[in-house]
Short mmCIF file of N, CA and C in Angstrom, two decimals:
data_model
loop_
_atom_site.label_atom_id
_atom_site.label_comp_id
_atom_site.label_asym_id
_atom_site.label_seq_id
_atom_site.Cartn_x
_atom_site.Cartn_y
_atom_site.Cartn_z
N UNK A 1 47.38 147.34 221.01
CA UNK A 1 48.79 147.54 221.36
C UNK A 1 49.03 146.96 222.75
N UNK A 2 50.00 146.06 222.85
CA UNK A 2 50.39 145.56 224.16
C UNK A 2 51.76 146.13 224.51
N UNK A 3 52.00 146.27 225.81
CA UNK A 3 53.21 146.96 226.26
C UNK A 3 54.02 146.07 227.21
N UNK A 4 55.32 146.32 227.20
CA UNK A 4 56.21 145.61 228.10
C UNK A 4 57.36 146.53 228.45
N UNK A 5 57.77 146.46 229.69
CA UNK A 5 58.89 147.28 230.17
C UNK A 5 59.98 146.36 230.71
N UNK A 6 61.21 146.72 230.43
CA UNK A 6 62.36 145.97 230.95
C UNK A 6 63.38 146.96 231.48
N UNK A 7 63.79 146.75 232.74
CA UNK A 7 64.78 147.62 233.35
C UNK A 7 65.91 146.77 233.92
N UNK A 8 67.12 147.09 233.52
CA UNK A 8 68.31 146.47 234.08
C UNK A 8 69.30 147.57 234.41
N UNK A 9 70.47 147.19 234.91
CA UNK A 9 71.51 148.18 235.18
C UNK A 9 72.10 148.74 233.89
N UNK A 10 71.78 148.09 232.75
CA UNK A 10 72.36 148.48 231.47
C UNK A 10 71.36 149.17 230.54
N UNK A 11 70.09 148.83 230.66
CA UNK A 11 69.08 149.40 229.76
C UNK A 11 67.76 149.63 230.49
N UNK A 12 67.02 150.61 229.98
CA UNK A 12 65.63 150.84 230.38
C UNK A 12 64.81 150.91 229.10
N UNK A 13 63.90 149.96 228.94
CA UNK A 13 63.16 149.82 227.68
C UNK A 13 61.66 149.82 227.95
N UNK A 14 60.95 150.63 227.20
CA UNK A 14 59.49 150.57 227.14
C UNK A 14 59.11 150.31 225.68
N UNK A 15 58.36 149.25 225.45
CA UNK A 15 58.00 148.89 224.08
C UNK A 15 56.53 148.53 224.00
N UNK A 16 55.89 148.97 222.92
CA UNK A 16 54.52 148.60 222.61
C UNK A 16 54.48 148.01 221.21
N UNK A 17 53.66 146.97 221.02
CA UNK A 17 53.59 146.28 219.73
C UNK A 17 52.15 145.91 219.40
N UNK A 18 51.78 146.17 218.16
CA UNK A 18 50.49 145.71 217.62
C UNK A 18 50.80 144.90 216.37
N UNK A 19 50.53 143.59 216.40
CA UNK A 19 50.97 142.75 215.27
C UNK A 19 50.10 142.94 214.03
N UNK A 20 48.85 143.33 214.20
CA UNK A 20 48.01 143.64 213.05
C UNK A 20 47.78 145.15 213.04
N UNK A 21 48.77 145.86 212.54
CA UNK A 21 48.71 147.31 212.53
C UNK A 21 48.77 147.86 211.12
N UNK A 22 49.44 149.00 210.99
CA UNK A 22 49.53 149.65 209.68
C UNK A 22 50.96 150.05 209.33
N UNK A 23 51.93 149.52 210.07
CA UNK A 23 53.33 149.79 209.75
C UNK A 23 53.86 151.09 210.32
N UNK A 24 53.26 151.56 211.43
CA UNK A 24 53.69 152.81 212.04
C UNK A 24 54.75 152.55 213.11
N UNK A 25 55.80 153.36 213.11
CA UNK A 25 56.87 153.21 214.08
C UNK A 25 57.17 154.52 214.77
N UNK A 26 57.29 154.46 216.09
CA UNK A 26 57.80 155.56 216.90
C UNK A 26 58.95 154.98 217.71
N UNK A 27 60.17 155.18 217.20
CA UNK A 27 61.33 154.48 217.74
C UNK A 27 62.39 155.49 218.18
N UNK A 28 62.89 155.31 219.39
CA UNK A 28 63.94 156.19 219.89
C UNK A 28 64.90 155.38 220.76
N UNK A 29 66.01 154.96 220.16
CA UNK A 29 67.02 154.19 220.91
C UNK A 29 68.33 154.94 221.04
N UNK A 30 68.44 156.09 220.39
CA UNK A 30 69.69 156.86 220.30
C UNK A 30 70.74 156.15 219.45
N UNK A 31 70.32 155.13 218.71
CA UNK A 31 71.20 154.43 217.77
C UNK A 31 70.56 154.57 216.40
N UNK A 32 70.97 155.55 215.64
CA UNK A 32 70.26 155.96 214.43
C UNK A 32 70.11 154.84 213.41
N UNK A 33 71.16 154.09 213.16
CA UNK A 33 71.07 153.02 212.17
C UNK A 33 70.10 151.94 212.62
N UNK A 34 70.12 151.58 213.90
CA UNK A 34 69.20 150.59 214.44
C UNK A 34 67.76 151.08 214.34
N UNK A 35 67.53 152.36 214.66
CA UNK A 35 66.18 152.93 214.51
C UNK A 35 65.70 152.78 213.07
N UNK A 36 66.58 153.06 212.13
CA UNK A 36 66.24 152.95 210.71
C UNK A 36 65.85 151.52 210.34
N UNK A 37 66.57 150.54 210.87
CA UNK A 37 66.27 149.14 210.58
C UNK A 37 64.93 148.72 211.20
N UNK A 38 64.66 149.17 212.42
CA UNK A 38 63.39 148.84 213.06
C UNK A 38 62.22 149.48 212.32
N UNK A 39 62.42 150.67 211.81
CA UNK A 39 61.37 151.32 211.01
C UNK A 39 61.12 150.54 209.72
N UNK A 40 62.17 150.01 209.11
CA UNK A 40 62.01 149.20 207.89
C UNK A 40 61.26 147.91 208.21
N UNK A 41 61.64 147.25 209.31
CA UNK A 41 60.94 146.03 209.73
C UNK A 41 59.46 146.31 209.97
N UNK A 42 59.18 147.39 210.71
CA UNK A 42 57.81 147.73 211.05
C UNK A 42 56.97 148.01 209.80
N UNK A 43 57.52 148.79 208.90
CA UNK A 43 56.80 149.15 207.67
C UNK A 43 56.39 147.92 206.89
N UNK A 44 57.29 146.95 206.76
CA UNK A 44 57.03 145.81 205.89
C UNK A 44 56.35 144.64 206.60
N UNK A 45 56.36 144.65 207.92
CA UNK A 45 55.58 143.66 208.66
C UNK A 45 54.15 144.13 208.86
N UNK A 46 53.92 145.42 208.65
CA UNK A 46 52.64 146.08 208.93
C UNK A 46 52.27 146.00 210.41
N UNK A 47 53.29 145.89 211.25
CA UNK A 47 53.06 145.99 212.69
C UNK A 47 53.23 147.44 213.10
N UNK A 48 52.68 147.78 214.26
CA UNK A 48 52.90 149.09 214.85
C UNK A 48 53.84 148.91 216.04
N UNK A 49 54.84 149.77 216.11
CA UNK A 49 55.86 149.65 217.14
C UNK A 49 56.09 150.98 217.82
N UNK A 50 56.08 150.97 219.15
CA UNK A 50 56.50 152.10 219.95
C UNK A 50 57.67 151.64 220.81
N UNK A 51 58.77 152.38 220.78
CA UNK A 51 59.95 151.95 221.51
C UNK A 51 60.75 153.14 222.00
N UNK A 52 61.04 153.11 223.30
CA UNK A 52 62.00 154.04 223.88
C UNK A 52 63.01 153.19 224.63
N UNK A 53 64.28 153.35 224.27
CA UNK A 53 65.35 152.61 224.93
C UNK A 53 66.41 153.60 225.39
N UNK A 54 66.71 153.54 226.68
CA UNK A 54 67.81 154.31 227.25
C UNK A 54 68.85 153.30 227.73
N UNK A 55 69.97 153.22 226.99
CA UNK A 55 70.97 152.23 227.31
C UNK A 55 72.33 152.84 227.54
N UNK A 56 73.26 152.00 227.97
CA UNK A 56 74.62 152.46 228.24
C UNK A 56 75.43 152.50 226.94
N UNK A 57 74.96 153.33 226.01
CA UNK A 57 75.60 153.37 224.69
C UNK A 57 76.98 154.01 224.74
N UNK A 58 77.32 154.64 225.86
CA UNK A 58 78.68 155.14 225.99
C UNK A 58 79.67 153.98 226.17
N UNK A 59 79.17 152.83 226.60
CA UNK A 59 79.99 151.62 226.71
C UNK A 59 80.05 150.91 225.37
N UNK A 60 78.86 150.62 224.83
CA UNK A 60 78.73 149.89 223.57
C UNK A 60 77.25 149.88 223.23
N UNK A 61 76.93 149.53 222.00
CA UNK A 61 75.52 149.40 221.60
C UNK A 61 74.95 148.02 221.92
N UNK A 62 75.81 147.09 222.31
CA UNK A 62 75.42 145.68 222.44
C UNK A 62 74.23 145.49 223.38
N UNK A 63 74.29 146.06 224.56
CA UNK A 63 73.22 145.83 225.54
C UNK A 63 71.88 146.35 225.03
N UNK A 64 71.88 147.53 224.42
CA UNK A 64 70.63 148.10 223.91
C UNK A 64 70.05 147.25 222.78
N UNK A 65 70.90 146.84 221.85
CA UNK A 65 70.42 146.04 220.70
C UNK A 65 69.84 144.72 221.18
N UNK A 66 70.60 144.00 222.01
CA UNK A 66 70.14 142.69 222.47
C UNK A 66 68.88 142.80 223.33
N UNK A 67 68.84 143.77 224.24
CA UNK A 67 67.69 143.88 225.14
C UNK A 67 66.43 144.30 224.39
N UNK A 68 66.58 145.14 223.36
CA UNK A 68 65.42 145.47 222.52
C UNK A 68 64.91 144.22 221.81
N UNK A 69 65.82 143.36 221.38
CA UNK A 69 65.42 142.09 220.77
C UNK A 69 64.71 141.18 221.75
N UNK A 70 65.20 141.14 222.98
CA UNK A 70 64.56 140.32 224.01
C UNK A 70 63.11 140.77 224.24
N UNK A 71 62.92 142.07 224.39
CA UNK A 71 61.57 142.59 224.66
C UNK A 71 60.65 142.37 223.46
N UNK A 72 61.16 142.61 222.24
CA UNK A 72 60.32 142.38 221.07
C UNK A 72 59.92 140.91 220.95
N UNK A 73 60.87 140.02 221.21
CA UNK A 73 60.56 138.59 221.16
C UNK A 73 59.50 138.21 222.17
N UNK A 74 59.60 138.74 223.38
CA UNK A 74 58.62 138.44 224.42
C UNK A 74 57.23 138.94 224.04
N UNK A 75 57.17 140.13 223.44
CA UNK A 75 55.87 140.65 223.00
C UNK A 75 55.29 139.82 221.86
N UNK A 76 56.14 139.43 220.92
CA UNK A 76 55.67 138.59 219.82
C UNK A 76 55.12 137.27 220.34
N UNK A 77 55.86 136.65 221.25
CA UNK A 77 55.40 135.37 221.81
C UNK A 77 54.04 135.52 222.49
N UNK A 78 53.88 136.60 223.25
CA UNK A 78 52.62 136.84 223.96
C UNK A 78 51.46 137.02 223.00
N UNK A 79 51.71 137.68 221.87
CA UNK A 79 50.66 137.97 220.89
C UNK A 79 50.35 136.79 219.96
N UNK A 80 51.37 136.00 219.66
CA UNK A 80 51.21 134.96 218.63
C UNK A 80 50.63 133.65 219.18
N UNK A 81 51.07 133.24 220.36
CA UNK A 81 50.70 131.92 220.87
C UNK A 81 49.67 132.00 221.98
N UNK A 82 48.79 130.99 222.03
CA UNK A 82 48.70 129.81 221.17
C UNK A 82 48.25 130.17 219.76
N UNK A 83 48.86 129.55 218.78
CA UNK A 83 48.62 129.87 217.38
C UNK A 83 47.26 129.34 216.93
N UNK A 84 46.51 130.18 216.23
CA UNK A 84 45.17 129.78 215.78
C UNK A 84 44.76 130.63 214.59
N UNK A 85 44.30 129.98 213.53
CA UNK A 85 43.69 130.68 212.41
C UNK A 85 44.64 131.53 211.58
N UNK A 86 45.91 131.14 211.50
CA UNK A 86 46.86 131.85 210.66
C UNK A 86 47.64 130.85 209.81
N UNK A 87 48.38 131.36 208.84
CA UNK A 87 49.10 130.49 207.92
C UNK A 87 50.21 129.68 208.58
N UNK A 88 50.88 130.23 209.56
CA UNK A 88 51.99 129.63 210.30
C UNK A 88 53.33 129.78 209.59
N UNK A 89 53.42 129.48 208.29
CA UNK A 89 54.67 129.56 207.56
C UNK A 89 54.72 130.83 206.71
N UNK A 90 55.90 131.44 206.65
CA UNK A 90 56.08 132.62 205.82
C UNK A 90 57.45 132.64 205.18
N UNK A 91 57.52 133.22 204.00
CA UNK A 91 58.78 133.27 203.25
C UNK A 91 58.84 134.59 202.49
N UNK A 92 60.04 135.16 202.38
CA UNK A 92 60.22 136.36 201.57
C UNK A 92 61.68 136.49 201.17
N UNK A 93 61.90 136.87 199.93
CA UNK A 93 63.21 137.31 199.46
C UNK A 93 63.09 138.79 199.14
N UNK A 94 63.99 139.58 199.72
CA UNK A 94 63.94 141.03 199.52
C UNK A 94 65.23 141.48 198.85
N UNK A 95 65.06 142.28 197.81
CA UNK A 95 66.18 142.81 197.04
C UNK A 95 66.42 144.27 197.42
N UNK A 96 67.67 144.60 197.66
CA UNK A 96 68.11 145.98 197.83
C UNK A 96 69.28 146.19 196.89
N UNK A 97 68.99 146.67 195.69
CA UNK A 97 70.02 146.85 194.66
C UNK A 97 70.76 145.54 194.42
N UNK A 98 72.07 145.48 194.75
CA UNK A 98 72.86 144.28 194.45
C UNK A 98 72.63 143.16 195.48
N UNK A 99 71.98 143.49 196.59
CA UNK A 99 71.81 142.54 197.69
C UNK A 99 70.45 141.85 197.62
N UNK A 100 70.43 140.59 198.06
CA UNK A 100 69.18 139.84 198.17
C UNK A 100 69.31 138.92 199.38
N UNK A 101 68.35 139.03 200.29
CA UNK A 101 68.33 138.20 201.49
C UNK A 101 66.99 137.50 201.58
N UNK A 102 67.02 136.23 201.95
CA UNK A 102 65.81 135.42 202.07
C UNK A 102 65.55 135.07 203.53
N UNK A 103 64.28 135.13 203.91
CA UNK A 103 63.87 134.74 205.26
C UNK A 103 62.73 133.73 205.17
N UNK A 104 62.88 132.64 205.91
CA UNK A 104 61.84 131.61 206.02
C UNK A 104 61.47 131.48 207.49
N UNK A 105 60.18 131.46 207.78
CA UNK A 105 59.70 131.44 209.17
C UNK A 105 58.68 130.32 209.36
N UNK A 106 58.81 129.65 210.50
CA UNK A 106 57.80 128.72 210.98
C UNK A 106 57.42 129.17 212.38
N UNK A 107 56.17 129.54 212.57
CA UNK A 107 55.68 129.90 213.90
C UNK A 107 55.36 128.61 214.65
N UNK A 108 56.41 127.95 215.04
CA UNK A 108 56.35 126.59 215.58
C UNK A 108 56.23 126.53 217.09
N UNK A 109 56.38 127.67 217.76
CA UNK A 109 56.47 127.74 219.22
C UNK A 109 57.72 127.01 219.72
N UNK A 110 58.72 126.90 218.84
CA UNK A 110 60.03 126.35 219.19
C UNK A 110 61.07 127.32 218.66
N UNK A 111 62.07 127.62 219.46
CA UNK A 111 63.06 128.62 219.08
C UNK A 111 64.23 127.99 218.33
N UNK A 112 64.47 128.52 217.11
CA UNK A 112 65.64 128.08 216.33
C UNK A 112 65.99 129.18 215.34
N UNK A 113 67.27 129.51 215.28
CA UNK A 113 67.74 130.50 214.32
C UNK A 113 68.86 129.92 213.48
N UNK A 114 68.67 129.93 212.17
CA UNK A 114 69.74 129.64 211.21
C UNK A 114 70.08 130.96 210.56
N UNK A 115 71.25 131.48 210.88
CA UNK A 115 71.66 132.82 210.44
C UNK A 115 72.90 132.67 209.58
N UNK A 116 72.75 132.85 208.28
CA UNK A 116 73.86 132.61 207.36
C UNK A 116 74.02 133.79 206.42
N UNK A 117 74.72 134.78 206.90
CA UNK A 117 75.08 135.91 206.05
C UNK A 117 76.59 135.86 205.85
N UNK A 118 77.02 134.88 205.05
CA UNK A 118 78.45 134.63 204.85
C UNK A 118 78.80 134.65 203.37
N UNK A 119 80.04 135.04 203.10
CA UNK A 119 80.56 134.96 201.73
C UNK A 119 80.81 133.49 201.41
N UNK A 120 80.09 132.98 200.44
CA UNK A 120 80.16 131.56 200.13
C UNK A 120 81.56 131.12 199.71
N UNK A 121 82.26 132.01 198.98
CA UNK A 121 83.55 131.61 198.43
C UNK A 121 84.63 131.48 199.49
N UNK A 122 84.47 132.17 200.65
CA UNK A 122 85.50 132.09 201.68
C UNK A 122 84.92 131.66 203.03
N UNK A 123 83.61 131.50 203.09
CA UNK A 123 82.99 131.00 204.31
C UNK A 123 83.05 131.94 205.50
N UNK A 124 83.24 133.22 205.28
CA UNK A 124 83.31 134.18 206.37
C UNK A 124 82.08 135.08 206.37
N UNK A 125 81.68 135.49 207.56
CA UNK A 125 80.53 136.37 207.68
C UNK A 125 80.76 137.68 206.95
N UNK A 126 79.74 138.13 206.24
CA UNK A 126 79.78 139.44 205.61
C UNK A 126 79.64 140.53 206.67
N UNK A 127 78.99 140.19 207.79
CA UNK A 127 78.71 141.18 208.81
C UNK A 127 79.94 141.42 209.68
N UNK A 128 80.91 142.08 209.11
CA UNK A 128 82.10 142.50 209.82
C UNK A 128 82.37 143.95 209.49
N UNK A 129 82.78 144.71 210.51
CA UNK A 129 83.07 146.12 210.29
C UNK A 129 81.98 147.01 210.85
N UNK A 130 81.93 148.24 210.36
CA UNK A 130 81.02 149.22 210.91
C UNK A 130 80.33 150.02 209.82
N UNK A 131 79.12 150.47 210.14
CA UNK A 131 78.43 151.49 209.37
C UNK A 131 78.40 152.71 210.28
N UNK A 132 79.20 153.71 209.93
CA UNK A 132 79.50 154.83 210.84
C UNK A 132 80.05 154.23 212.13
N UNK A 133 79.35 154.41 213.27
CA UNK A 133 79.85 153.87 214.53
C UNK A 133 79.09 152.62 214.97
N UNK A 134 78.34 152.03 214.04
CA UNK A 134 77.52 150.85 214.37
C UNK A 134 78.26 149.57 213.98
N UNK A 135 78.53 148.72 214.97
CA UNK A 135 79.19 147.44 214.73
C UNK A 135 78.16 146.47 214.14
N UNK A 136 78.35 146.08 212.89
CA UNK A 136 77.33 145.30 212.20
C UNK A 136 77.19 143.88 212.73
N UNK A 137 78.15 143.39 213.51
CA UNK A 137 78.01 142.07 214.13
C UNK A 137 76.82 142.02 215.09
N UNK A 138 76.37 143.18 215.56
CA UNK A 138 75.25 143.23 216.50
C UNK A 138 73.92 142.84 215.87
N UNK A 139 73.86 142.85 214.55
CA UNK A 139 72.62 142.47 213.87
C UNK A 139 72.22 141.04 214.22
N UNK A 140 73.19 140.14 214.21
CA UNK A 140 72.88 138.75 214.57
C UNK A 140 72.39 138.65 216.01
N UNK A 141 72.94 139.48 216.90
CA UNK A 141 72.51 139.45 218.30
C UNK A 141 71.03 139.84 218.42
N UNK A 142 70.59 140.83 217.63
CA UNK A 142 69.19 141.24 217.68
C UNK A 142 68.28 140.12 217.18
N UNK A 143 68.62 139.55 216.03
CA UNK A 143 67.80 138.47 215.50
C UNK A 143 67.75 137.28 216.45
N UNK A 144 68.88 136.92 217.05
CA UNK A 144 68.91 135.79 217.96
C UNK A 144 68.01 136.05 219.18
N UNK A 145 68.07 137.25 219.72
CA UNK A 145 67.24 137.58 220.89
C UNK A 145 65.75 137.53 220.54
N UNK A 146 65.37 138.08 219.39
CA UNK A 146 63.96 138.07 218.98
C UNK A 146 63.47 136.64 218.79
N UNK A 147 64.25 135.85 218.09
CA UNK A 147 63.83 134.48 217.76
C UNK A 147 63.77 133.61 219.01
N UNK A 148 64.78 133.69 219.88
CA UNK A 148 64.80 132.84 221.07
C UNK A 148 63.68 133.20 222.03
N UNK A 149 63.44 134.49 222.22
CA UNK A 149 62.36 134.91 223.11
C UNK A 149 60.99 134.75 222.47
N UNK A 150 60.93 134.84 221.14
CA UNK A 150 59.66 134.77 220.43
C UNK A 150 59.22 133.37 220.09
N UNK A 151 60.06 132.36 220.36
CA UNK A 151 59.73 130.96 220.09
C UNK A 151 59.26 130.75 218.64
N UNK A 152 60.15 131.11 217.72
CA UNK A 152 59.86 130.86 216.32
C UNK A 152 61.10 130.30 215.65
N UNK A 153 60.90 129.57 214.57
CA UNK A 153 62.02 129.06 213.79
C UNK A 153 62.23 129.98 212.60
N UNK A 154 63.46 130.53 212.49
CA UNK A 154 63.77 131.50 211.45
C UNK A 154 65.07 131.12 210.75
N UNK A 155 65.01 131.07 209.44
CA UNK A 155 66.21 130.87 208.61
C UNK A 155 66.41 132.16 207.82
N UNK A 156 67.57 132.78 208.00
CA UNK A 156 67.89 134.04 207.34
C UNK A 156 69.18 133.84 206.56
N UNK A 157 69.08 133.92 205.24
CA UNK A 157 70.20 133.53 204.37
C UNK A 157 70.43 134.60 203.30
N UNK A 158 71.68 134.97 203.12
CA UNK A 158 72.00 135.90 202.04
C UNK A 158 72.13 135.12 200.73
N UNK A 159 71.54 135.65 199.69
CA UNK A 159 71.70 135.07 198.35
C UNK A 159 72.85 135.74 197.62
N UNK A 160 72.97 137.05 197.80
CA UNK A 160 74.07 137.79 197.19
C UNK A 160 74.11 139.19 197.80
N UNK A 161 75.23 139.87 197.65
CA UNK A 161 75.31 141.23 198.13
C UNK A 161 76.72 141.62 198.54
N UNK A 162 76.99 142.92 198.51
CA UNK A 162 78.29 143.46 198.91
C UNK A 162 78.14 144.63 199.88
N UNK A 163 77.18 145.48 199.65
CA UNK A 163 77.01 146.68 200.47
C UNK A 163 76.35 146.31 201.81
N UNK A 164 77.04 146.62 202.92
CA UNK A 164 76.55 146.22 204.24
C UNK A 164 75.18 146.81 204.56
N UNK A 165 74.98 148.07 204.23
CA UNK A 165 73.69 148.70 204.49
C UNK A 165 72.57 147.97 203.74
N UNK A 166 72.81 147.69 202.48
CA UNK A 166 71.80 146.99 201.67
C UNK A 166 71.50 145.60 202.23
N UNK A 167 72.54 144.87 202.61
CA UNK A 167 72.38 143.51 203.11
C UNK A 167 71.57 143.51 204.40
N UNK A 168 71.93 144.37 205.32
CA UNK A 168 71.25 144.40 206.62
C UNK A 168 69.80 144.86 206.47
N UNK A 169 69.58 145.90 205.66
CA UNK A 169 68.21 146.38 205.47
C UNK A 169 67.35 145.34 204.78
N UNK A 170 67.93 144.62 203.82
CA UNK A 170 67.19 143.54 203.15
C UNK A 170 66.82 142.45 204.16
N UNK A 171 67.70 142.18 205.12
CA UNK A 171 67.42 141.15 206.14
C UNK A 171 66.25 141.58 207.02
N UNK A 172 66.24 142.82 207.48
CA UNK A 172 65.14 143.30 208.32
C UNK A 172 63.82 143.32 207.55
N UNK A 173 63.88 143.74 206.30
CA UNK A 173 62.65 143.77 205.50
C UNK A 173 62.14 142.37 205.20
N UNK A 174 63.06 141.45 204.88
CA UNK A 174 62.66 140.07 204.59
C UNK A 174 62.03 139.43 205.83
N UNK A 175 62.60 139.69 206.99
CA UNK A 175 62.03 139.17 208.24
C UNK A 175 60.62 139.75 208.45
N UNK A 176 60.46 141.03 208.19
CA UNK A 176 59.15 141.65 208.36
C UNK A 176 58.10 141.08 207.41
N UNK A 177 58.46 140.93 206.15
CA UNK A 177 57.50 140.42 205.16
C UNK A 177 57.16 138.96 205.46
N UNK A 178 58.17 138.14 205.77
CA UNK A 178 57.93 136.73 206.07
C UNK A 178 57.06 136.57 207.31
N UNK A 179 57.29 137.39 208.31
CA UNK A 179 56.47 137.32 209.52
C UNK A 179 55.03 137.75 209.24
N UNK A 180 54.87 138.79 208.44
CA UNK A 180 53.53 139.23 208.05
C UNK A 180 52.78 138.11 207.34
N UNK A 181 53.46 137.41 206.45
CA UNK A 181 52.83 136.32 205.71
C UNK A 181 52.52 135.13 206.61
N UNK A 182 53.40 134.83 207.55
CA UNK A 182 53.14 133.72 208.48
C UNK A 182 51.94 134.02 209.37
N UNK A 183 51.72 135.30 209.67
CA UNK A 183 50.61 135.71 210.52
C UNK A 183 49.34 136.03 209.74
N UNK A 184 49.38 135.82 208.42
CA UNK A 184 48.18 136.08 207.61
C UNK A 184 47.03 135.21 208.11
N UNK A 185 45.89 135.84 208.31
CA UNK A 185 44.76 135.12 208.87
C UNK A 185 44.15 134.15 207.86
N UNK A 186 43.89 132.96 208.35
CA UNK A 186 43.25 131.91 207.55
C UNK A 186 42.46 131.04 208.51
N UNK A 187 41.18 131.36 208.66
CA UNK A 187 40.34 130.65 209.62
C UNK A 187 40.22 129.17 209.31
N UNK A 188 40.41 128.79 208.06
CA UNK A 188 40.31 127.38 207.68
C UNK A 188 41.42 126.54 208.30
N UNK A 189 42.56 127.19 208.64
CA UNK A 189 43.66 126.45 209.23
C UNK A 189 43.37 126.04 210.67
N UNK A 190 42.46 126.75 211.34
CA UNK A 190 42.15 126.52 212.74
C UNK A 190 43.47 126.47 213.53
N UNK A 191 43.89 125.30 213.99
CA UNK A 191 45.21 125.14 214.60
C UNK A 191 46.11 124.51 213.54
N UNK A 192 47.11 125.25 213.04
CA UNK A 192 47.89 124.78 211.90
C UNK A 192 48.97 123.76 212.27
N UNK A 193 48.53 122.66 212.89
CA UNK A 193 49.45 121.59 213.27
C UNK A 193 48.69 120.31 213.48
N UNK A 194 49.28 119.18 213.09
CA UNK A 194 48.66 117.88 213.36
C UNK A 194 48.71 117.54 214.84
N UNK A 195 49.53 118.27 215.61
CA UNK A 195 49.60 118.04 217.06
C UNK A 195 48.31 118.50 217.76
N UNK A 196 47.62 119.47 217.14
CA UNK A 196 46.42 120.00 217.75
C UNK A 196 46.67 121.20 218.64
N UNK A 197 47.95 121.60 218.78
CA UNK A 197 48.27 122.77 219.59
C UNK A 197 49.64 123.29 219.17
N UNK A 198 49.79 124.61 219.16
CA UNK A 198 51.09 125.24 218.94
C UNK A 198 51.21 126.41 219.92
#
């Protein structure tokens, strides 16, 4: 387990991460829906996560969500690179009842996020509105922070779905499974790039 602390005027975060764990989560952000999503990610990535976040949630959840993503991305980057002896690429489609979300990952040591959770027929994001008091637009902010800080290429695309809870949970689970597969150990790959370094 490696640890990182981040303190700003808006948030105080202590996070620990073990990328080859057993899917255990101890999460306390005071944002119940976000905690639930992080627990789903942890379970299906088989990582172990410890997180305490004290943020200015009386203002908004934005700072806490984004800063937790920043810290997780930094921990992932520290643990993953330089890449050696793993598959590098991972893919998963996760179904939650009527919803299905696909995640494709390249542990490229280059940051890129393609985030497409939109209604195809009207071209508008499905992530609008709230689940209780949680603004669902913040989900993209978390993924963007993780990916940019973690130096990975991630494509997250909805195949179908209507229920916001199902769609978002499928996205977190798909990201977890795809990341687990990308980090699957394969000593034969040595450095999985023709460049000789990642």
